[in-house]
Short mmCIF file of C-alpha atoms and ligand atoms in Angstrom, two decimals:
data_model
loop_
_atom_site.label_atom_id
_atom_site.label_comp_id
_atom_site.label_asym_id
_atom_site.label_seq_id
_atom_site.Cartn_x
_atom_site.Cartn_y
_atom_site.Cartn_z
CA MET I 1030 26.46 45.59 27.34
CA VAL I 1031 23.18 43.94 27.58
CA LYS I 1032 21.96 42.66 24.33
CA LEU I 1033 17.70 42.33 23.95
CA LEU I 1034 15.80 39.91 22.28
CA ALA I 1035 12.62 41.36 21.70
CA LEU I 1036 9.97 38.36 19.99
CA LEU I 1037 6.68 39.91 19.74
CA GLY I 1038 3.85 37.48 19.16
CA SER I 1039 1.19 40.26 18.06
CA VAL I 1040 -0.36 40.18 14.44
CA ARG I 1041 -1.38 44.27 14.59
CA ARG I 1042 0.17 46.38 14.46
CA GLY I 1043 0.82 49.49 16.43
CA GLY I 1044 -1.68 46.98 18.78
CA ASN I 1045 -1.66 46.53 22.11
CA THR I 1046 0.87 44.28 22.36
CA GLN I 1047 3.53 46.07 20.20
CA LEU I 1048 2.75 49.36 22.19
CA LEU I 1049 3.97 47.84 26.11
CA LEU I 1050 6.64 46.05 24.30
CA GLU I 1051 8.06 48.61 22.67
CA SER I 1052 7.91 50.86 26.21
CA VAL I 1053 9.96 48.46 28.20
CA ILE I 1054 12.28 48.72 25.43
CA ASN I 1055 12.98 52.07 24.77
CA GLY I 1056 13.19 52.07 28.67
CA ALA I 1057 16.45 49.30 28.21
CA LYS I 1058 17.90 51.23 25.22
CA ILE I 1059 18.70 54.17 27.52
CA ALA I 1060 19.57 52.28 30.35
CA GLY I 1061 22.19 51.30 27.70
CA ALA I 1062 20.95 47.89 26.19
CA GLU I 1063 21.00 47.55 22.38
CA ALA I 1064 17.69 45.87 21.48
CA GLU I 1065 16.63 43.29 17.83
CA ILE I 1066 13.17 42.87 17.33
CA ILE I 1067 12.10 40.92 15.31
CA ARG I 1068 7.83 40.36 14.78
CA LEU I 1069 6.89 36.63 14.03
CA SER I 1070 4.02 36.93 12.32
CA ASP I 1071 6.90 38.88 9.75
CA LEU I 1072 8.61 35.42 9.58
CA LYS I 1073 7.35 32.01 8.30
CA ILE I 1074 8.27 29.99 10.62
CA ALA I 1075 5.40 26.25 9.98
CA PRO I 1076 4.54 24.71 13.23
CA CYS I 1077 6.47 21.28 14.41
CA MET I 1078 5.33 18.74 12.08
CA ASN I 1079 6.85 16.44 15.14
CA CYS I 1080 9.04 14.30 12.54
CA GLY I 1081 11.50 13.24 14.33
CA GLY I 1082 14.55 14.32 12.21
CA CYS I 1083 15.93 16.87 15.43
CA ASP I 1084 16.26 13.39 17.68
CA GLU I 1085 19.86 12.78 17.02
CA ASP I 1086 21.44 15.92 16.87
CA GLY I 1087 19.04 19.10 17.80
CA ILE I 1088 18.79 19.96 14.49
CA CYS I 1089 16.05 20.68 13.25
CA VAL I 1090 15.30 20.04 9.33
CA GLN I 1091 13.11 21.74 8.55
CA LYS I 1092 14.50 24.88 6.38
CA ASP I 1093 12.31 28.06 7.44
CA ASP I 1094 12.64 31.31 9.31
CA MET I 1095 12.86 29.79 12.09
CA GLN I 1096 17.02 28.96 11.44
CA GLN I 1097 17.87 32.07 11.83
CA LEU I 1098 16.32 32.87 14.76
CA PHE I 1099 18.11 29.91 17.24
CA ASP I 1100 21.26 31.29 17.39
CA LYS I 1101 19.81 33.81 18.10
CA LEU I 1102 17.57 32.03 21.24
CA LEU I 1103 20.45 30.82 22.29
CA THR I 1104 23.11 33.11 22.44
CA TYR I 1105 21.16 37.33 23.11
CA ASP I 1106 22.20 38.34 26.86
CA LEU I 1107 17.83 38.78 27.63
CA ILE I 1108 14.76 37.19 25.91
CA LEU I 1109 11.46 39.84 26.11
CA LEU I 1110 8.69 37.48 24.92
CA ALA I 1111 5.32 39.35 23.84
CA SER I 1112 2.30 38.51 23.16
CA PRO I 1113 -1.31 38.88 23.09
CA ILE I 1114 -3.46 36.40 24.81
CA TYR I 1115 -5.18 34.23 22.22
CA PHE I 1116 -7.95 32.02 23.99
CA MET I 1117 -5.80 31.68 27.36
CA GLY I 1118 -2.34 30.93 25.77
CA VAL I 1119 -0.09 32.30 24.00
CA SER I 1120 -0.89 33.86 19.71
CA ALA I 1121 -0.56 31.48 16.49
CA TRP I 1122 2.94 33.00 16.29
CA THR I 1123 4.65 32.56 19.61
CA LYS I 1124 3.59 29.53 19.80
CA ALA I 1125 4.86 28.10 16.40
CA MET I 1126 7.86 29.12 17.26
CA ILE I 1127 7.91 28.00 20.51
CA ASP I 1128 6.64 24.92 19.67
CA ARG I 1129 9.77 24.61 16.67
CA CYS I 1130 12.59 24.99 19.76
CA GLN I 1131 11.68 20.64 20.32
CA ALA I 1132 15.09 21.37 18.94
CA LEU I 1133 16.93 22.24 21.40
CA TRP I 1134 14.16 20.43 23.96
CA VAL I 1135 16.43 17.78 22.33
CA ARG I 1136 19.25 18.59 22.72
CA LYS I 1137 19.37 20.46 26.51
CA TYR I 1138 17.16 17.23 27.55
CA LYS I 1139 18.08 14.39 25.59
CA LEU I 1140 21.63 14.73 23.85
CA ASN I 1141 22.72 17.19 27.02
CA LYS I 1142 24.88 19.90 24.74
CA LEU I 1143 22.91 22.86 24.79
CA PRO I 1144 25.98 25.24 24.07
CA GLY I 1145 26.51 28.41 26.23
CA ARG I 1146 26.62 30.44 28.65
CA PRO I 1147 24.58 29.62 32.71
CA ARG I 1148 21.79 29.75 33.31
CA GLU I 1149 21.17 32.02 35.86
CA SER I 1150 23.88 35.06 33.45
CA ARG I 1151 21.07 34.86 30.70
CA LYS I 1152 17.12 36.53 31.17
CA GLY I 1153 13.99 36.31 30.15
CA VAL I 1154 10.89 38.42 30.52
CA PHE I 1155 6.76 37.78 29.73
CA ILE I 1156 5.08 40.64 28.09
CA ALA I 1157 1.29 40.29 27.57
CA VAL I 1158 -1.95 41.78 26.81
CA SER I 1159 -5.20 40.19 27.15
CA GLY I 1160 -8.93 41.04 26.12
CA MET I 1161 -10.53 40.09 29.37
CA LYS I 1162 -9.68 41.20 33.22
CA LYS I 1163 -10.43 38.39 33.96
CA PRO I 1164 -7.89 37.12 36.86
CA THR I 1165 -6.97 33.06 34.93
CA ALA I 1166 -6.48 35.69 32.29
CA PHE I 1167 -3.05 34.30 31.81
CA ASP I 1168 -2.26 31.49 33.11
CA GLY I 1169 -2.45 29.03 30.37
CA ALA I 1170 -0.04 31.68 28.77
CA LYS I 1171 2.40 31.18 31.61
CA LEU I 1172 2.67 28.26 32.09
CA THR I 1173 4.53 28.11 27.66
CA VAL I 1174 6.67 31.17 28.58
CA GLN I 1175 8.47 28.47 31.54
CA SER I 1176 8.11 25.84 29.49
CA PHE I 1177 9.99 27.70 26.88
CA PHE I 1178 12.16 29.63 28.87
CA ALA I 1179 13.77 26.34 30.38
CA THR I 1180 14.37 25.24 27.29
CA ILE I 1181 16.12 27.65 25.77
CA HIS I 1182 18.29 28.46 29.21
CA VAL I 1183 17.12 31.33 30.56
CA THR I 1184 16.33 32.43 33.76
CA TYR I 1185 12.44 33.67 34.21
CA ILE I 1186 12.75 36.94 35.64
CA GLY I 1187 9.06 37.25 36.04
CA ASP I 1188 5.80 38.62 34.35
CA ILE I 1189 5.06 42.57 32.80
CA LEU I 1190 1.43 41.60 31.78
CA TYR I 1191 -1.98 44.00 31.25
CA PRO I 1192 -5.80 42.66 31.67
CA GLY I 1193 -8.70 44.26 30.34
CA MET I 1194 -6.49 46.15 26.81
CA ASP I 1195 -8.96 44.89 24.56
CA VAL I 1196 -9.45 47.31 21.59
CA LYS I 1197 -6.19 49.31 19.79
CA GLY I 1198 -4.58 51.48 21.56
CA ASP I 1199 -6.48 50.76 24.63
CA ILE I 1200 -2.41 50.37 25.87
CA ALA I 1201 -2.23 53.59 25.24
CA LYS I 1202 -4.86 54.75 27.20
CA HIS I 1203 -4.10 53.18 30.53
CA PRO I 1204 -2.83 55.15 33.05
CA SER I 1205 0.68 54.11 33.40
CA ALA I 1206 1.25 50.96 31.56
CA LEU I 1207 3.77 52.76 28.83
CA ALA I 1208 5.30 55.19 31.84
CA GLU I 1209 5.31 51.75 33.70
CA ALA I 1210 6.73 49.45 31.29
CA LYS I 1211 9.64 52.17 30.22
CA LYS I 1212 11.11 52.40 33.84
CA LEU I 1213 10.23 48.86 34.06
CA GLY I 1214 12.91 48.60 30.17
CA GLU I 1215 15.76 50.45 32.09
CA GLU I 1216 15.69 48.57 35.91
CA ILE I 1217 15.64 45.66 34.14
CA ILE I 1218 18.88 46.32 32.64
CA LYS I 1219 20.31 48.21 35.11
CA GLU I 1220 19.95 45.00 37.86
CA PHE I 1221 20.30 43.22 35.48
CA ASP I 1222 23.48 40.59 37.81
CA ASP I 1223 21.31 40.72 40.92
CA PRO I 1224 20.85 37.29 40.79
CA LYS I 1225 18.15 37.23 43.47
CA TYR I 1226 16.35 40.57 40.92
CA LYS I 1227 12.07 39.59 39.90
CA ILE I 1228 9.85 41.54 37.93
CA ASN I 1229 5.82 40.97 38.74
CA ILE I 1230 3.65 43.86 37.02
CA ASN I 1231 0.33 42.59 36.76
CA GLY I 1232 -2.04 45.20 36.25
C1 FMN D 2030 -7.88 35.23 17.83
C2 FMN D 2030 -8.45 36.30 19.42
C3 FMN D 2030 -8.34 35.10 20.94
C4 FMN D 2030 -8.77 36.38 22.12
N1 FMN D 2030 -8.90 34.86 23.33
C5 FMN D 2030 -8.12 35.98 24.17
C6 FMN D 2030 -8.85 35.33 25.45
O1 FMN D 2030 -8.76 34.05 25.35
N2 FMN D 2030 -8.65 36.24 27.00
C7 FMN D 2030 -8.35 37.28 26.51
O2 FMN D 2030 -8.15 38.20 27.34
N3 FMN D 2030 -8.75 38.58 25.11
C8 FMN D 2030 -8.97 37.23 24.06
N4 FMN D 2030 -8.74 38.06 23.09
C9 FMN D 2030 -7.86 39.10 22.82
C10 FMN D 2030 -6.68 40.05 22.73
O3 FMN D 2030 -6.36 39.39 24.04
C11 FMN D 2030 -6.40 41.09 22.41
O4 FMN D 2030 -7.16 42.51 21.73
C12 FMN D 2030 -5.05 41.97 22.94
O5 FMN D 2030 -5.43 43.58 22.80
C13 FMN D 2030 -4.60 41.99 21.82
O6 FMN D 2030 -3.68 42.20 21.36
P1 FMN D 2030 -2.53 43.00 20.43
O7 FMN D 2030 -3.95 44.44 19.62
O8 FMN D 2030 -1.12 43.09 20.53
O9 FMN D 2030 -3.21 42.51 18.68
C14 FMN D 2030 -8.82 37.48 21.91
C15 FMN D 2030 -8.78 37.90 20.07
C16 FMN D 2030 -8.37 36.92 19.23
C17 FMN D 2030 -7.72 37.40 18.15
#
């Protein structure tokens, strides 16, 4: 069974990011996945202080809710990272969590001791909405996500992106977004073991 970790970086309850993410999860569950969803704004995750405390052992010295995420980030089969676009990047809650993965970056790239499975056996998907319809709306965030997925040792298999979703509920008014997302959630699980499987929705 595929174990899925969904990280929700939107603070707006019932907002566009949440609805889109929940649709993907619903599809994934139909295909048999087990899902855990975490709203990052419910956790206390301080920004990385660049204190160097993780430099020797890859263990973050800041003792807050990030400590409960490190293991999950390294063990779940599928990571769904969902964020609204804020100032051309991911939201602050999402970015704080990502920056705290500096400790994992140290483990992987400096100490060569990131535990666990081959990168190909774990996968990551970026899910995002933006208010504007600019073709570049997701570019900045995607670079951050690419670096995050590499650091936590998952294969970035693609994106589910919907631009032009500004007002709360816009995504539910889109003619196909939520149904597409659900279908894709199901497909991601069914195709989970196919190394060539990639997704790309930019609605
Ligand atoms: C602080 C802030 C910054 C934003 N920056 C952008 C932006 O740079 N580009 C954009 O297209 N939309 C931007 N938006 C719009 C949001 O991406 C949009 O409202 C989205 O639907 C929010 O998702 P949510 O419903 O999950 O909160 C911004 C919204 C906020 C609150």
